[in-house]
C-alpha positions as protocol buffer text, in pm:
chain_id: "A"
residue {
  index: 1
  type: MET
  ca { x: -20776 y: 13048 z: 2743 }
}
residue {
  index: 2
  type: ASN
  ca { x: -20643 y: 12693 z: 2743 }
}
residue {
  index: 3
  type: LYS
  ca { x: -20455 y: 12768 z: 2421 }
}
residue {
  index: 4
  type: GLU
  ca { x: -20283 y: 13068 z: 2578 }
}
residue {
  index: 5
  type: ILE
  ca { x: -20181 y: 12862 z: 2882 }
}
residue {
  index: 6
  type: ALA
  ca { x: -20035 y: 12589 z: 2659 }
}
residue {
  index: 7
  type: THR
  ca { x: -19841 y: 12846 z: 2458 }
}
residue {
  index: 8
  type: GLU
  ca { x: -19702 y: 13003 z: 2775 }
}
residue {
  index: 9
  type: LYS
  ca { x: -19589 y: 12663 z: 2904 }
}
residue {
  index: 10
  type: ALA
  ca { x: -19418 y: 12588 z: 2575 }
}
residue {
  index: 11
  type: VAL
  ca { x: -19231 y: 12919 z: 2589 }
}
residue {
  index: 12
  type: LEU
  ca { x: -19119 y: 12851 z: 2946 }
}
residue {
  index: 13
  type: ARG
  ca { x: -19009 y: 12499 z: 2851 }
}
residue {
  index: 14
  type: ARG
  ca { x: -18802 y: 12628 z: 2558 }
}
residue {
  index: 15
  type: ALA
  ca { x: -18646 y: 12894 z: 2780 }
}
residue {
  index: 16
  type: LYS
  ca { x: -18555 y: 12631 z: 3037 }
}
residue {
  index: 17
  type: ILE
  ca { x: -18398 y: 12411 z: 2770 }
}
residue {
  index: 18
  type: GLN
  ca { x: -18199 y: 12704 z: 2632 }
}
residue {
  index: 19
  type: LYS
  ca { x: -18078 y: 12787 z: 2981 }
}
residue {
  index: 20
  type: LEU
  ca { x: -17962 y: 12430 z: 3037 }
}
residue {
  index: 21
  type: LYS
  ca { x: -17780 y: 12433 z: 2702 }
}
residue {
  index: 22
  type: ARG
  ca { x: -17604 y: 12758 z: 2791 }
}
residue {
  index: 23
  type: ARG
  ca { x: -17496 y: 12610 z: 3124 }
}
residue {
  index: 24
  type: ARG
  ca { x: -17364 y: 12299 z: 2953 }
}
residue {
  index: 25
  type: ARG
  ca { x: -17174 y: 12506 z: 2697 }
}
residue {
  index: 26
  type: LEU
  ca { x: -17031 y: 12724 z: 2973 }
}
residue {
  index: 27
  type: GLY
  ca { x: -16931 y: 12413 z: 3173 }
}
residue {
  index: 28
  type: MET
  ca { x: -16765 y: 12265 z: 2865 }
}
residue {
  index: 29
  type: VAL
  ca { x: -16576 y: 12588 z: 2799 }
}
residue {
  index: 30
  type: ILE
  ca { x: -16458 y: 12601 z: 3160 }
}
residue {
  index: 31
  type: PHE
  ca { x: -16356 y: 12232 z: 3149 }
}
residue {
  index: 32
  type: LEU
  ca { x: -16162 y: 12273 z: 2825 }
}
residue {
  index: 33
  type: SER
  ca { x: -15999 y: 12588 z: 2957 }
}
residue {
  index: 34
  type: LEU
  ca { x: -15883 y: 12401 z: 3267 }
}
residue {
  index: 35
  type: ILE
  ca { x: -15746 y: 12118 z: 3053 }
}
residue {
  index: 36
  type: ILE
  ca { x: -15556 y: 12367 z: 2836 }
}
residue {
  index: 37
  type: LEU
  ca { x: -15420 y: 12544 z: 3144 }
}
residue {
  index: 38
  type: ILE
  ca { x: -15308 y: 12213 z: 3297 }
}
residue {
  index: 39
  type: ILE
  ca { x: -15139 y: 12105 z: 2972 }
}
residue {
  index: 40
  type: PHE
  ca { x: -14973 y: 12445 z: 2938 }
}
residue {
  index: 41
  type: GLY
  ca { x: -14858 y: 12426 z: 3301 }
}
residue {
  index: 42
  type: ILE
  ca { x: -14712 y: 12077 z: 3252 }
}
residue {
  index: 43
  type: ILE
  ca { x: -14530 y: 12185 z: 2936 }
}
residue {
  index: 44
  type: SER
  ca { x: -14396 y: 12496 z: 3109 }
}
residue {
  index: 45
  type: LEU
  ca { x: -14284 y: 12290 z: 3408 }
}
residue {
  index: 46
  type: TYR
  ca { x: -14124 y: 12028 z: 3181 }
}
residue {
  index: 47
  type: ASN
  ca { x: -13924 y: 12295 z: 2998 }
}
residue {
  index: 48
  type: SER
  ca { x: -13834 y: 12498 z: 3307 }
}
residue {
  index: 49
  type: ASP
  ca { x: -13512 y: 12467 z: 3507 }
}
residue {
  index: 50
  type: LEU
  ca { x: -13699 y: 12391 z: 3829 }
}
residue {
  index: 51
  type: PHE
  ca { x: -13597 y: 12023 z: 3810 }
}
residue {
  index: 52
  type: ASN
  ca { x: -13247 y: 12073 z: 3671 }
}
residue {
  index: 53
  type: VAL
  ca { x: -12984 y: 11850 z: 3831 }
}
residue {
  index: 54
  type: LYS
  ca { x: -12786 y: 12025 z: 4103 }
}
residue {
  index: 55
  type: LYS
  ca { x: -12637 y: 11722 z: 4280 }
}
residue {
  index: 56
  type: ILE
  ca { x: -12502 y: 11389 z: 4150 }
}
residue {
  index: 57
  type: ILE
  ca { x: -12435 y: 11111 z: 4401 }
}
residue {
  index: 58
  type: VAL
  ca { x: -12207 y: 10825 z: 4292 }
}
residue {
  index: 59
  type: THR
  ca { x: -12178 y: 10511 z: 4507 }
}
residue {
  index: 60
  type: GLY
  ca { x: -12003 y: 10176 z: 4466 }
}
residue {
  index: 61
  type: ASN
  ca { x: -11706 y: 10316 z: 4272 }
}
residue {
  index: 62
  type: ASN
  ca { x: -11363 y: 10198 z: 4381 }
}
residue {
  index: 63
  type: ARG
  ca { x: -11174 y: 10170 z: 4054 }
}
residue {
  index: 64
  type: ILE
  ca { x: -11336 y: 10454 z: 3860 }
}
residue {
  index: 65
  type: SER
  ca { x: -11344 y: 10811 z: 3992 }
}
residue {
  index: 66
  type: LYS
  ca { x: -11667 y: 10998 z: 4056 }
}
residue {
  index: 67
  type: GLY
  ca { x: -11566 y: 11259 z: 3799 }
}
residue {
  index: 68
  type: GLN
  ca { x: -11515 y: 10996 z: 3531 }
}
residue {
  index: 69
  type: ILE
  ca { x: -11853 y: 10837 z: 3602 }
}
residue {
  index: 70
  type: ILE
  ca { x: -12030 y: 11174 z: 3585 }
}
residue {
  index: 71
  type: LYS
  ca { x: -11852 y: 11251 z: 3259 }
}
residue {
  index: 72
  type: GLU
  ca { x: -11954 y: 10914 z: 3113 }
}
residue {
  index: 73
  type: SER
  ca { x: -12315 y: 10965 z: 3225 }
}
residue {
  index: 74
  type: GLY
  ca { x: -12352 y: 11287 z: 3027 }
}
residue {
  index: 75
  type: ILE
  ca { x: -12548 y: 11450 z: 3310 }
}
residue {
  index: 76
  type: ASP
  ca { x: -12485 y: 11820 z: 3372 }
}
residue {
  index: 77
  type: SER
  ca { x: -12657 y: 12123 z: 3526 }
}
residue {
  index: 78
  type: ASP
  ca { x: -12873 y: 12163 z: 3215 }
}
residue {
  index: 79
  type: THR
  ca { x: -13017 y: 11813 z: 3254 }
}
residue {
  index: 80
  type: SER
  ca { x: -13373 y: 11804 z: 3387 }
}
residue {
  index: 81
  type: LEU
  ca { x: -13486 y: 11516 z: 3607 }
}
residue {
  index: 82
  type: LEU
  ca { x: -13805 y: 11506 z: 3402 }
}
residue {
  index: 83
  type: LYS
  ca { x: -13615 y: 11460 z: 3075 }
}
residue {
  index: 84
  type: LEU
  ca { x: -13346 y: 11231 z: 3214 }
}
residue {
  index: 85
  type: SER
  ca { x: -13328 y: 10895 z: 3030 }
}
residue {
  index: 86
  type: ARG
  ca { x: -13207 y: 10632 z: 3275 }
}
residue {
  index: 87
  type: ASP
  ca { x: -13165 y: 10370 z: 3001 }
}
residue {
  index: 88
  type: GLU
  ca { x: -12942 y: 10597 z: 2794 }
}
residue {
  index: 89
  type: ILE
  ca { x: -12730 y: 10694 z: 3094 }
}
residue {
  index: 90
  type: LYS
  ca { x: -12694 y: 10329 z: 3196 }
}
residue {
  index: 91
  type: LYS
  ca { x: -12589 y: 10237 z: 2842 }
}
residue {
  index: 92
  type: ARG
  ca { x: -12321 y: 10507 z: 2839 }
}
residue {
  index: 93
  type: ILE
  ca { x: -12177 y: 10411 z: 3178 }
}
residue {
  index: 94
  type: LEU
  ca { x: -12173 y: 10038 z: 3097 }
}
residue {
  index: 95
  type: LYS
  ca { x: -11927 y: 10109 z: 2814 }
}
residue {
  index: 96
  type: GLU
  ca { x: -11665 y: 10129 z: 3089 }
}
residue {
  index: 97
  type: PRO
  ca { x: -11528 y: 9770 z: 3122 }
}
residue {
  index: 98
  type: TRP
  ca { x: -11487 y: 9791 z: 3501 }
}
residue {
  index: 99
  type: ILE
  ca { x: -11860 y: 9856 z: 3549 }
}
residue {
  index: 100
  type: LYS
  ca { x: -12068 y: 9539 z: 3580 }
}
residue {
  index: 101
  type: ASP
  ca { x: -12405 y: 9700 z: 3652 }
}
residue {
  index: 102
  type: VAL
  ca { x: -12552 y: 10042 z: 3724 }
}
residue {
  index: 103
  type: GLU
  ca { x: -12875 y: 10175 z: 3871 }
}
residue {
  index: 104
  type: ILE
  ca { x: -12996 y: 10531 z: 3817 }
}
residue {
  index: 105
  type: LYS
  ca { x: -13227 y: 10688 z: 4076 }
}
residue {
  index: 106
  type: ARG
  ca { x: -13401 y: 11026 z: 4066 }
}
residue {
  index: 107
  type: HIS
  ca { x: -13435 y: 11214 z: 4393 }
}
residue {
  index: 108
  type: PHE
  ca { x: -13671 y: 11507 z: 4346 }
}
residue {
  index: 109
  type: PHE
  ca { x: -13626 y: 11785 z: 4303 }
}
residue {
  index: 110
  type: ASN
  ca { x: -13264 y: 11818 z: 4194 }
}
residue {
  index: 111
  type: SER
  ca { x: -13059 y: 11505 z: 4271 }
}
residue {
  index: 112
  type: VAL
  ca { x: -12951 y: 11196 z: 4077 }
}
residue {
  index: 113
  type: GLU
  ca { x: -12795 y: 10888 z: 4235 }
}
residue {
  index: 114
  type: ILE
  ca { x: -12572 y: 10657 z: 4030 }
}
residue {
  index: 115
  type: LYS
  ca { x: -12527 y: 10320 z: 4207 }
}
residue {
  index: 116
  type: LEU
  ca { x: -12248 y: 10108 z: 4061 }
}
residue {
  index: 117
  type: ILE
  ca { x: -12141 y: 9747 z: 4085 }
}
residue {
  index: 118
  type: GLU
  ca { x: -11782 y: 9713 z: 3968 }
}
residue {
  index: 119
  type: ARG
  ca { x: -11612 y: 9409 z: 3825 }
}
residue {
  index: 120
  type: GLU
  ca { x: -11323 y: 9248 z: 4013 }
}
residue {
  index: 121
  type: ALA
  ca { x: -11004 y: 9137 z: 3843 }
}
residue {
  index: 122
  type: VAL
  ca { x: -10931 y: 8773 z: 3930 }
}
residue {
  index: 123
  type: ALA
  ca { x: -10625 y: 8701 z: 3715 }
}
residue {
  index: 124
  type: ALA
  ca { x: -10368 y: 8844 z: 3476 }
}
residue {
  index: 125
  type: VAL
  ca { x: -10316 y: 8699 z: 3128 }
}
residue {
  index: 126
  type: PRO
  ca { x: -9994 y: 8764 z: 2931 }
}
residue {
  index: 127
  type: PHE
  ca { x: -10071 y: 8880 z: 2577 }
}
residue {
  index: 128
  type: GLN
  ca { x: -9801 y: 8995 z: 2337 }
}
residue {
  index: 129
  type: ASP
  ca { x: -9588 y: 9229 z: 2552 }
}
residue {
  index: 130
  type: ILE
  ca { x: -9855 y: 9329 z: 2806 }
}
residue {
  index: 131
  type: TYR
  ca { x: -10081 y: 9177 z: 3071 }
}
residue {
  index: 132
  type: LEU
  ca { x: -10460 y: 9167 z: 3045 }
}
residue {
  index: 133
  type: LEU
  ca { x: -10665 y: 9184 z: 3365 }
}
residue {
  index: 134
  type: VAL
  ca { x: -10976 y: 8965 z: 3345 }
}
residue {
  index: 135
  type: ASP
  ca { x: -11276 y: 8916 z: 3572 }
}
residue {
  index: 136
  type: GLU
  ca { x: -11455 y: 8588 z: 3646 }
}
residue {
  index: 137
  type: GLY
  ca { x: -11674 y: 8642 z: 3339 }
}
residue {
  index: 138
  type: LEU
  ca { x: -11357 y: 8658 z: 3121 }
}
residue {
  index: 139
  type: ILE
  ca { x: -11415 y: 9027 z: 3042 }
}
residue {
  index: 140
  type: VAL
  ca { x: -11090 y: 9211 z: 2965 }
}
residue {
  index: 141
  type: LEU
  ca { x: -11088 y: 9501 z: 3212 }
}
residue {
  index: 142
  type: GLU
  ca { x: -10765 y: 9674 z: 3120 }
}
residue {
  index: 143
  type: SER
  ca { x: -10409 y: 9618 z: 3000 }
}
residue {
  index: 144
  type: ARG
  ca { x: -10088 y: 9678 z: 3195 }
}
residue {
  index: 145
  type: GLU
  ca { x: -9720 y: 9665 z: 3120 }
}
residue {
  index: 146
  type: ALA
  ca { x: -9642 y: 9533 z: 3468 }
}
residue {
  index: 147
  type: ILE
  ca { x: -9843 y: 9373 z: 3748 }
}
residue {
  index: 148
  type: ASP
  ca { x: -9584 y: 9357 z: 4025 }
}
residue {
  index: 149
  type: GLU
  ca { x: -9801 y: 9563 z: 4260 }
}
residue {
  index: 150
  type: LEU
  ca { x: -10107 y: 9345 z: 4204 }
}
residue {
  index: 151
  type: SER
  ca { x: -10175 y: 9027 z: 4402 }
}
residue {
  index: 152
  type: LEU
  ca { x: -10317 y: 8840 z: 4105 }
}
residue {
  index: 153
  type: PRO
  ca { x: -10230 y: 8494 z: 3974 }
}
residue {
  index: 154
  type: VAL
  ca { x: -10090 y: 8482 z: 3621 }
}
residue {
  index: 155
  type: ILE
  ca { x: -10248 y: 8237 z: 3377 }
}
residue {
  index: 156
  type: LEU
  ca { x: -9983 y: 8099 z: 3140 }
}
residue {
  index: 157
  type: ASP
  ca { x: -9965 y: 7874 z: 2832 }
}
residue {
  index: 158
  type: LEU
  ca { x: -10282 y: 8008 z: 2672 }
}
residue {
  index: 159
  type: LYS
  ca { x: -10315 y: 8004 z: 2296 }
}
residue {
  index: 160
  type: LEU
  ca { x: -10454 y: 8358 z: 2289 }
}
residue {
  index: 161
  type: THR
  ca { x: -10439 y: 8523 z: 1947 }
}
residue {
  index: 162
  type: LYS
  ca { x: -10664 y: 8827 z: 1987 }
}
residue {
  index: 163
  type: ALA
  ca { x: -10812 y: 9035 z: 2266 }
}
residue {
  index: 164
  type: LYS
  ca { x: -10983 y: 9370 z: 2313 }
}
residue {
  index: 165
  type: ILE
  ca { x: -11051 y: 9569 z: 2627 }
}
residue {
  index: 166
  type: GLY
  ca { x: -11416 y: 9543 z: 2725 }
}
residue {
  index: 167
  type: ARG
  ca { x: -11468 y: 9223 z: 2527 }
}
residue {
  index: 168
  type: LYS
  ca { x: -11503 y: 8866 z: 2656 }
}
residue {
  index: 169
  type: LEU
  ca { x: -11233 y: 8606 z: 2595 }
}
residue {
  index: 170
  type: THR
  ca { x: -11365 y: 8272 z: 2475 }
}
residue {
  index: 171
  type: LEU
  ca { x: -11078 y: 8023 z: 2518 }
}
residue {
  index: 172
  type: SER
  ca { x: -11207 y: 7705 z: 2683 }
}
residue {
  index: 173
  type: SER
  ca { x: -10877 y: 7653 z: 2867 }
}
residue {
  index: 174
  type: LEU
  ca { x: -10898 y: 8006 z: 3014 }
}
residue {
  index: 175
  type: LYS
  ca { x: -11262 y: 7959 z: 3110 }
}
residue {
  index: 176
  type: ASN
  ca { x: -11172 y: 7634 z: 3286 }
}
residue {
  index: 177
  type: ALA
  ca { x: -10878 y: 7799 z: 3465 }
}
residue {
  index: 178
  type: VAL
  ca { x: -11084 y: 8091 z: 3596 }
}
residue {
  index: 179
  type: LYS
  ca { x: -11371 y: 7863 z: 3697 }
}
residue {
  index: 180
  type: SER
  ca { x: -11135 y: 7650 z: 3907 }
}
residue {
  index: 181
  type: LEU
  ca { x: -10971 y: 7959 z: 4058 }
}
residue {
  index: 182
  type: VAL
  ca { x: -11290 y: 8130 z: 4174 }
}
residue {
  index: 183
  type: SER
  ca { x: -11425 y: 7803 z: 4315 }
}
residue {
  index: 184
  type: LEU
  ca { x: -11147 y: 7796 z: 4578 }
}
residue {
  index: 185
  type: ASP
  ca { x: -11207 y: 7936 z: 4925 }
}
residue {
  index: 186
  type: LYS
  ca { x: -11038 y: 8267 z: 4999 }
}
residue {
  index: 187
  type: GLU
  ca { x: -10739 y: 8120 z: 5180 }
}
residue {
  index: 188
  type: LEU
  ca { x: -10649 y: 7882 z: 4896 }
}
residue {
  index: 189
  type: ARG
  ca { x: -10734 y: 8133 z: 4627 }
}
residue {
  index: 190
  type: ASP
  ca { x: -10506 y: 8397 z: 4779 }
}
residue {
  index: 191
  type: SER
  ca { x: -10220 y: 8147 z: 4775 }
}
residue {
  index: 192
  type: VAL
  ca { x: -10242 y: 8080 z: 4398 }
}
residue {
  index: 193
  type: THR
  ca { x: -9954 y: 8259 z: 4226 }
}
residue {
  index: 194
  type: MET
  ca { x: -9954 y: 8099 z: 3883 }
}
residue {
  index: 195
  type: ILE
  ca { x: -10181 y: 7886 z: 3668 }
}
residue {
  index: 196
  type: ASN
  ca { x: -10066 y: 7679 z: 3371 }
}
residue {
  index: 197
  type: ALA
  ca { x: -10353 y: 7622 z: 3129 }
}
residue {
  index: 198
  type: PRO
  ca { x: -10227 y: 7467 z: 2804 }
}
residue {
  index: 199
  type: SER
  ca { x: -10553 y: 7270 z: 2792 }
}
residue {
  index: 200
  type: VAL
  ca { x: -10851 y: 7185 z: 3011 }
}
residue {
  index: 201
  type: GLU
  ca { x: -10709 y: 6845 z: 3105 }
}
residue {
  index: 202
  type: LYS
  ca { x: -10363 y: 6981 z: 3195 }
}
residue {
  index: 203
  type: LEU
  ca { x: -10475 y: 7270 z: 3415 }
}
residue {
  index: 204
  type: THR
  ca { x: -10224 y: 7318 z: 3698 }
}
residue {
  index: 205
  type: LEU
  ca { x: -10236 y: 7557 z: 3993 }
}
residue {
  index: 206
  type: MET
  ca { x: -9919 y: 7672 z: 4171 }
}
residue {
  index: 207
  type: LEU
  ca { x: -9967 y: 7760 z: 4538 }
}
residue {
  index: 208
  type: ALA
  ca { x: -9725 y: 7956 z: 4759 }
}
residue {
  index: 209
  type: LEU
  ca { x: -9775 y: 7845 z: 5120 }
}
residue {
  index: 210
  type: GLU
  ca { x: -9604 y: 7862 z: 5459 }
}
residue {
  index: 211
  type: ASN
  ca { x: -9545 y: 7579 z: 5705 }
}
residue {
  index: 212
  type: ASP
  ca { x: -9598 y: 7603 z: 6081 }
}
residue {
  index: 213
  type: ASN
  ca { x: -9253 y: 7758 z: 6119 }
}
residue {
  index: 214
  type: GLY
  ca { x: -9333 y: 8032 z: 5869 }
}
residue {
  index: 215
  type: ASP
  ca { x: -9107 y: 7887 z: 5602 }
}
residue {
  index: 216
  type: PRO
  ca { x: -9237 y: 7928 z: 5246 }
}
residue {
  index: 217
  type: TYR
  ca { x: -9293 y: 7633 z: 5015 }
}
residue {
  index: 218
  type: ASP
  ca { x: -9469 y: 7568 z: 4684 }
}
residue {
  index: 219
  type: VAL
  ca { x: -9734 y: 7311 z: 4599 }
}
residue {
  index: 220
  type: GLU
  ca { x: -9834 y: 7207 z: 4248 }
}
residue {
  index: 221
  type: ILE
  ca { x: -10200 y: 7111 z: 4201 }
}
residue {
  index: 222
  type: LEU
  ca { x: -10286 y: 6915 z: 3888 }
}
residue {
  index: 223
  type: TYR
  ca { x: -10652 y: 7016 z: 3876 }
}
residue {
  index: 224
  type: GLY
  ca { x: -10774 y: 6921 z: 3529 }
}
residue {
  index: 225
  type: GLU
  ca { x: -11132 y: 7000 z: 3433 }
}
residue {
  index: 226
  type: ALA
  ca { x: -11318 y: 7234 z: 3669 }
}
residue {
  index: 227
  type: ASN
  ca { x: -11595 y: 6990 z: 3751 }
}
residue {
  index: 228
  type: ASP
  ca { x: -11698 y: 6861 z: 4094 }
}
residue {
  index: 229
  type: THR
  ca { x: -11499 y: 7156 z: 4228 }
}
residue {
  index: 230
  type: SER
  ca { x: -11637 y: 7140 z: 4583 }
}
residue {
  index: 231
  type: THR
  ca { x: -11513 y: 6782 z: 4620 }
}
residue {
  index: 232
  type: LYS
  ca { x: -11174 y: 6858 z: 4463 }
}
residue {
  index: 233
  type: ASN
  ca { x: -11124 y: 7166 z: 4678 }
}
residue {
  index: 234
  type: ALA
  ca { x: -11216 y: 6978 z: 4995 }
}
residue {
  index: 235
  type: ILE
  ca { x: -10961 y: 6707 z: 4909 }
}
residue {
  index: 236
  type: ILE
  ca { x: -10688 y: 6968 z: 4850 }
}
residue {
  index: 237
  type: LYS
  ca { x: -10772 y: 7142 z: 5178 }
}
residue {
  index: 238
  type: GLU
  ca { x: -10772 y: 6819 z: 5375 }
}
residue {
  index: 239
  type: ILE
  ca { x: -10439 y: 6700 z: 5233 }
}
residue {
  index: 240
  type: LEU
  ca { x: -10270 y: 7034 z: 5300 }
}
residue {
  index: 241
  type: THR
  ca { x: -10402 y: 7071 z: 5655 }
}
residue {
  index: 242
  type: LYS
  ca { x: -10380 y: 6712 z: 5781 }
}
residue {
  index: 243
  type: SER
  ca { x: -10067 y: 6578 z: 5613 }
}
residue {
  index: 244
  type: LYS
  ca { x: -9767 y: 6558 z: 5845 }
}
residue {
  index: 245
  type: LYS
  ca { x: -9531 y: 6535 z: 5550 }
}
residue {
  index: 246
  type: HIS
  ca { x: -9417 y: 6813 z: 5320 }
}
residue {
  index: 247
  type: VAL
  ca { x: -9667 y: 6808 z: 5030 }
}
residue {
  index: 248
  type: ILE
  ca { x: -9527 y: 6923 z: 4694 }
}
residue {
  index: 249
  type: TYR
  ca { x: -9779 y: 6781 z: 4447 }
}
residue {
  index: 250
  type: ILE
  ca { x: -10150 y: 6691 z: 4446 }
}
residue {
  index: 251
  type: ASP
  ca { x: -10339 y: 6539 z: 4153 }
}
residue {
  index: 252
  type: VAL
  ca { x: -10718 y: 6578 z: 4180 }
}
residue {
  index: 253
  type: ARG
  ca { x: -10810 y: 6529 z: 3817 }
}
residue {
  index: 254
  type: ILE
  ca { x: -11001 y: 6221 z: 3931 }
}
residue {
  index: 255
  type: ALA
  ca { x: -11160 y: 6332 z: 4257 }
}
residue {
  index: 256
  type: SER
  ca { x: -11235 y: 5977 z: 4367 }
}
residue {
  index: 257
  type: ASN
  ca { x: -10868 y: 5879 z: 4332 }
}
residue {
  index: 258
  type: PRO
  ca { x: -10637 y: 6171 z: 4423 }
}
residue {
  index: 259
  type: ALA
  ca { x: -10259 y: 6132 z: 4415 }
}
residue {
  index: 260
  type: VAL
  ca { x: -10007 y: 6302 z: 4643 }
}
residue {
  index: 261
  type: LYS
  ca { x: -9630 y: 6346 z: 4633 }
}
residue {
  index: 262
  type: PHE
  ca { x: -9418 y: 6449 z: 4928 }
}
residue {
  index: 263
  type: LEU
  ca { x: -9080 y: 6619 z: 4944 }
}
residue {
  index: 264
  type: GLU
  ca { x: -8942 y: 6320 z: 5132 }
}
residue {
  index: 265
  type: ASP
  ca { x: -9043 y: 6088 z: 4847 }
}
residue {
  index: 266
  type: ALA
  ca { x: -8886 y: 6314 z: 4584 }
}
residue {
  index: 267
  type: SER
  ca { x: -8553 y: 6311 z: 4761 }
}
């Protein structure tokens, strides 16, 4: 009797174990099936046109047209937001010399925003029979045959032998000239018409100003090396604004000992 009871319990125990195993196998099959379905769904979604770009927003562009930026980006209606490589797009757009920086933003489901920071031309440099426009980082932005319509100072007397659009110029005399120019406040900077930069020490700025009567006059600034620029610029500003005589020449190469010439003295 006891033997029969023990056998019956063993059979029930084995049946229970088998049932648990079947449940586990079924649960595993269901779990794997769900994983496969999810993966398949992701792949299908990734390859679908649901996230294809339908709108491209371009901001910060003043020099370069929206159409040109979109063309450079390589984005079109077949581009999916999910496959879009922001690094590659940024690299393509940054080949344009006028573009200093770019940020690419996805706006789900179908929009891309291209935010630009453009370079600003600060001076024109004669080279061979053309003019090169350069920014404060000495990047050559473009070349022009004439610059009459541009309010940019011309930097002369440079020993420039080679240049390429999109590349940086490395002349120390040019670097010094641009550094001194961009250090000026807007009022002084806008009055600079010409810069002579045969060397760092001989850097000279030519300013076109007006007196209280509205009569134009020129001032030559022997600036020298672009160091201690805040002190030099303050000296120039003070001499020009406080002097009662007609200033024609200021030497601030040594900021602690500036020299001034007046029209009255020259005559």
